Short mmCIF file of C-alpha atoms in Angstrom, two decimals:
data_model
loop_
_atom_site.label_atom_id
_atom_site.label_comp_id
_atom_site.label_asym_id
_atom_site.label_seq_id
_atom_site.Cartn_x
_atom_site.Cartn_y
_atom_site.Cartn_z
CA MET I 68 86.76 89.36 149.00
CA LYS I 69 90.32 88.83 150.21
CA LYS I 70 92.45 91.92 151.44
CA ILE I 71 95.42 92.45 149.62
CA LEU I 72 98.10 95.29 150.35
CA THR I 73 99.36 96.31 146.95
CA ILE I 74 97.82 96.53 143.40
CA ILE I 75 100.19 96.74 140.49
CA LEU I 76 99.08 97.02 137.03
CA VAL I 77 100.25 94.30 134.62
CA SER I 78 100.52 94.57 131.06
CA TYR I 79 101.05 91.94 128.16
CA ILE I 80 103.20 93.54 125.50
CA GLY I 81 102.26 92.63 121.95
CA LEU I 82 100.65 94.34 118.79
CA ILE I 83 97.89 93.14 116.72
CA PHE I 84 96.38 93.98 113.36
CA SER I 85 93.25 95.91 113.34
CA ASP I 86 90.81 96.14 110.05
CA ASP I 87 92.89 98.61 108.16
CA HIS I 88 96.05 96.65 108.89
CA GLU I 89 97.63 99.27 111.20
CA MET I 90 99.07 98.01 114.39
CA SER I 91 97.11 98.77 117.46
CA ALA I 92 97.56 97.71 121.23
CA PRO I 93 94.97 95.42 122.40
CA THR I 94 92.72 96.46 125.46
CA PHE I 95 93.27 94.69 128.78
CA LEU I 96 91.00 94.92 131.62
CA PRO I 97 91.90 93.92 135.41
CA LEU I 98 90.45 90.64 136.56
CA GLU I 99 90.79 88.75 139.83
CA ILE I 100 90.31 85.13 140.59
CA GLN I 101 90.26 83.75 143.87
CA GLN I 102 89.94 80.18 144.72
CA CYS I 103 88.26 79.39 148.07
CA ASN I 104 87.23 76.74 150.53
CA PHE I 105 84.48 76.88 153.27
CA ASN I 106 85.55 76.98 156.72
CA GLY I 107 84.10 74.11 159.23
CA ASN I 108 80.41 73.79 158.49
CA LYS I 109 79.97 76.84 156.49
CA ASP I 110 78.51 76.86 153.09
CA MET I 111 77.48 79.07 150.15
CA ASP I 112 74.27 80.11 151.92
CA ASP I 113 76.40 81.71 154.57
CA PHE I 114 78.56 83.21 151.99
CA MET I 115 75.37 84.81 150.20
CA ASN I 116 74.17 86.17 153.09
CA LEU I 117 76.64 88.68 153.26
CA ILE I 118 76.61 89.82 149.42
CA ASP I 119 73.85 92.31 150.22
CA ASP I 120 76.38 94.23 152.47
CA TRP I 121 79.26 93.89 149.85
CA ASN I 122 76.67 95.31 147.23
CA GLU I 123 75.93 98.16 149.54
CA LEU I 124 79.60 99.28 149.59
CA LEU I 125 79.82 98.98 145.83
CA ASP I 126 76.64 100.90 145.45
CA ALA I 127 78.17 103.87 148.07
CA ASN I 128 81.22 104.04 145.86
CA SER I 129 79.89 103.65 142.35
CA GLU I 130 82.54 105.75 140.91
CA TYR I 131 84.50 102.77 141.03
CA SER I 132 83.32 99.80 138.77
CA TYR I 133 83.51 96.26 140.30
CA SER I 134 81.46 93.28 139.39
CA GLY I 135 81.76 89.88 140.76
CA TRP I 136 80.72 86.31 139.97
CA VAL I 137 80.77 82.93 142.08
CA LEU I 138 82.13 80.24 140.12
CA THR I 139 81.16 76.85 140.83
CA PRO I 140 83.30 73.94 139.48
CA GLN I 141 81.66 71.22 137.73
CA TYR I 142 83.50 69.15 135.05
CA ARG I 143 86.81 68.89 136.32
CA SER I 144 89.51 66.81 137.95
CA GLU I 145 90.50 66.46 141.74
CA ALA I 146 93.95 66.95 140.53
CA ASN I 147 93.27 69.97 138.92
CA VAL I 148 90.75 71.61 140.83
CA SER I 149 90.59 71.41 144.75
CA PHE I 150 88.46 74.39 146.00
CA ASP I 151 84.99 74.67 146.66
CA PHE I 152 84.35 77.78 144.60
CA GLY I 153 85.94 80.61 142.90
CA TRP I 154 85.55 84.46 142.80
CA LEU I 155 85.76 86.24 139.53
CA GLY I 156 86.04 89.87 139.91
CA VAL I 157 86.31 92.48 137.08
CA SER I 158 86.61 96.33 136.80
CA ASN I 159 86.27 98.76 133.85
CA SER I 160 89.71 99.96 134.03
CA TRP I 161 92.83 99.79 136.00
CA SER I 162 92.48 102.97 137.94
CA GLU I 163 88.96 101.98 138.99
CA TYR I 164 90.08 98.66 140.29
CA GLY I 165 92.71 100.39 142.54
CA GLY I 166 90.04 102.75 143.70
CA ILE I 167 87.53 100.22 144.87
CA TYR I 168 90.61 98.31 146.59
CA ASP I 169 91.33 101.52 148.35
CA VAL I 170 87.73 101.71 149.56
CA TRP I 171 87.75 98.06 150.60
CA LEU I 172 90.91 98.47 152.54
CA LYS I 173 89.69 101.61 154.24
CA GLU I 174 86.15 100.99 155.01
CA ALA I 175 85.33 97.21 154.93
CA GLY I 176 87.08 95.69 157.74
CA PRO I 177 84.10 94.56 159.87
CA LEU I 178 82.79 93.12 156.59
CA ALA I 179 86.12 91.53 155.71
CA ALA I 180 86.15 89.74 158.96
CA LYS I 181 82.85 88.08 158.33
CA PHE I 182 84.04 86.87 154.97
CA GLU I 183 87.06 85.36 156.66
CA LYS I 184 85.18 83.41 159.10
CA ILE I 185 83.13 81.67 156.18
CA ARG I 186 85.87 80.86 153.76
CA SER I 187 89.57 80.88 153.07
CA CYS I 188 91.11 81.91 150.02
CA LYS I 189 94.58 80.94 149.74
CA THR I 190 95.11 81.62 145.90
CA GLN I 191 94.51 85.01 144.59
CA THR I 192 95.87 85.91 141.06
CA LEU I 193 95.59 89.12 139.05
CA PHE I 194 94.96 88.61 135.28
CA ALA I 195 94.94 90.98 132.22
CA GLY I 196 91.72 90.06 130.68
CA GLN I 197 91.19 90.33 126.76
CA THR I 198 87.94 90.05 124.98
CA ILE I 199 88.49 87.96 121.72
CA ARG I 200 84.68 87.51 121.00
CA SER I 201 81.89 89.28 122.81
CA ALA I 202 78.87 87.06 123.78
CA LYS I 203 75.53 87.80 122.03
CA THR I 204 73.53 86.99 125.09
CA ARG I 205 74.13 88.63 128.48
CA SER I 206 73.13 86.57 131.52
CA ASP I 207 73.36 86.81 135.16
CA SER I 208 74.30 83.15 135.16
CA GLY I 209 76.14 80.96 132.72
CA VAL I 210 78.93 78.59 131.92
CA LEU I 211 82.54 79.07 131.51
CA ILE I 212 85.04 76.59 129.88
CA VAL I 213 88.53 77.45 130.92
CA SER I 214 91.71 75.87 129.50
CA ASN I 215 95.42 76.84 129.88
CA CYS I 216 96.82 77.57 126.74
CA THR I 217 100.45 78.02 125.32
CA LEU I 218 101.74 79.67 122.12
CA ASN I 219 103.89 77.24 119.92
CA GLN I 220 107.26 78.00 119.39
CA GLY I 221 108.00 80.90 117.07
CA ILE I 222 104.40 81.94 117.11
CA THR I 223 103.67 85.79 117.72
CA PRO I 224 100.95 87.73 119.19
CA MET I 225 100.08 88.99 115.58
CA ASP I 226 100.00 85.40 114.26
CA LEU I 227 97.45 84.58 117.20
CA ALA I 228 95.43 87.82 116.26
CA GLU I 229 95.36 86.77 112.52
CA ALA I 230 94.14 83.30 113.63
CA ASP I 231 91.42 85.06 115.83
CA ALA I 232 90.16 86.92 112.98
CA LYS I 233 89.78 83.62 111.02
CA TYR I 234 88.12 82.11 113.66
CA ASN I 235 85.59 84.71 114.51
CA ALA I 236 84.77 84.91 111.16
CA TYR I 237 83.89 80.96 111.23
CA LEU I 238 81.75 81.53 114.35
CA ASP I 239 80.00 84.27 112.59
CA SER I 240 79.22 82.02 109.57
CA ILE I 241 77.46 79.51 112.03
CA ASP I 242 75.85 82.45 114.24
CA SER I 243 77.64 81.16 117.41
CA GLU I 244 76.32 82.94 120.49
CA GLY I 245 78.97 82.45 122.91
CA GLY I 246 81.93 84.61 123.87
CA ILE I 247 85.76 84.02 124.06
CA TYR I 248 88.31 85.56 126.23
CA ARG I 249 91.76 85.33 127.24
CA TRP I 250 93.36 86.00 130.93
CA PHE I 251 96.98 86.42 130.96
CA PRO I 252 98.43 85.94 134.34
CA GLY I 253 100.09 88.55 136.47
CA LEU I 254 100.41 89.03 140.30
CA GLY I 255 99.84 86.07 142.20
CA ALA I 256 100.17 83.58 139.60
CA PRO I 257 102.59 80.38 140.48
CA THR I 258 106.11 80.85 139.63
CA ASP I 259 106.22 77.74 137.78
CA ALA I 260 103.36 78.59 135.58
CA ASP I 261 103.68 76.80 132.24
CA TYR I 262 101.09 78.64 130.20
CA THR I 263 100.80 81.58 128.20
CA PHE I 264 97.11 82.52 128.93
CA LYS I 265 94.03 80.93 130.16
CA ASN I 266 91.29 80.54 127.27
CA VAL I 267 87.82 80.99 128.41
CA GLN I 268 84.91 80.28 126.46
CA SER I 269 81.21 81.55 127.62
CA ALA I 270 77.70 80.59 127.24
CA SER I 271 74.54 82.07 128.85
CA SER I 272 73.15 78.35 129.66
CA MET I 273 73.70 74.68 129.43
CA SER I 274 71.45 74.69 126.53
CA GLU I 275 73.51 77.34 124.60
CA TRP I 276 76.61 75.59 125.59
CA GLY I 277 74.93 72.28 124.26
CA GLU I 278 74.19 73.80 120.80
CA ALA I 279 77.60 75.04 120.66
CA SER I 280 79.05 71.78 121.50
CA GLU I 281 76.96 70.02 118.85
CA ALA I 282 78.33 72.36 116.16
CA PHE I 283 81.90 71.97 117.62
CA VAL I 284 81.92 68.16 117.58
CA ASN I 285 79.29 67.04 114.81
CA GLY I 286 78.98 70.12 112.81
CA GLY I 287 82.70 70.79 111.48
CA GLY I 288 83.63 73.01 114.36
CA LEU I 289 86.47 71.00 115.52
CA MET I 290 88.19 70.51 112.18
CA ALA I 291 87.84 74.38 111.75
CA GLN I 292 89.41 75.12 114.96
CA VAL I 293 92.28 72.55 114.43
CA SER I 294 92.88 74.15 110.79
CA ILE I 295 93.07 77.54 112.22
CA TYR I 296 94.98 77.12 115.74
CA GLY I 297 96.58 73.65 115.26
CA GLU I 298 100.08 75.42 114.52
CA ILE I 299 99.50 78.40 116.48
CA VAL I 300 98.51 77.20 120.25
CA SER I 301 98.33 74.15 122.27
CA CYS I 302 95.98 73.93 124.97
CA ASP I 303 94.89 71.38 127.93
CA SER I 304 91.67 69.87 128.35
CA GLY I 305 88.92 72.31 129.51
CA ARG I 306 87.35 72.79 133.04
CA MET I 307 83.62 73.90 133.32
CA TYR I 308 82.23 76.18 135.77
CA PHE I 309 78.68 77.82 136.37
CA SER I 310 78.90 81.41 136.89
CA ASP I 311 76.66 83.48 138.88
CA ASN I 312 76.73 87.30 139.07
CA VAL I 313 76.32 88.62 142.51
#
């Protein structure tokens, strides 16, 4: 886990319609992404050898929530993904995220030095994460498909929320298992970032992903998605990562 000096809360300003058609503010959680490369001849085994020490620190400060995942790139292009692995960290609230980082900065100096010998993480970005559809199956490992998306001209967050409701209803009708999340970029994002959010789809396994892909490609899912989101948002091609909770 890489040290940082300051944490500033980020927010995405927008309102969505709830079921009773009253406006309500969406909930966003703090989510950090680090893109890391191994130093010299170090590898994932060296990194994982330190995770028990990391988890001991978390357990000793359990009043602050923080969960971490290792992301291993799978389907991607070298032009877009040039790092060995990613680190995804999430807290249940912004205050707890700030609290666990204070602990890290005050107490984890020796452990941080060990991590720095193993990997270098030159990219670290804080996102505001929003759940669009919760995954039905919880798993310590799984698959993430990540795309960069941009709202089309003239589209508002309320337009997007209405489209989400329609797509969720469609996914309910086919008993879809996976989750859908949005990550809105904040601190550490490139100054020339040309997307509104990262769209993230999850599956608990490659088998679940394959079943969802079959429904999407050959079962009418693509047509449903285009009819609902085609005028709302534009996304690039997805990248696949294996995720492992540590």
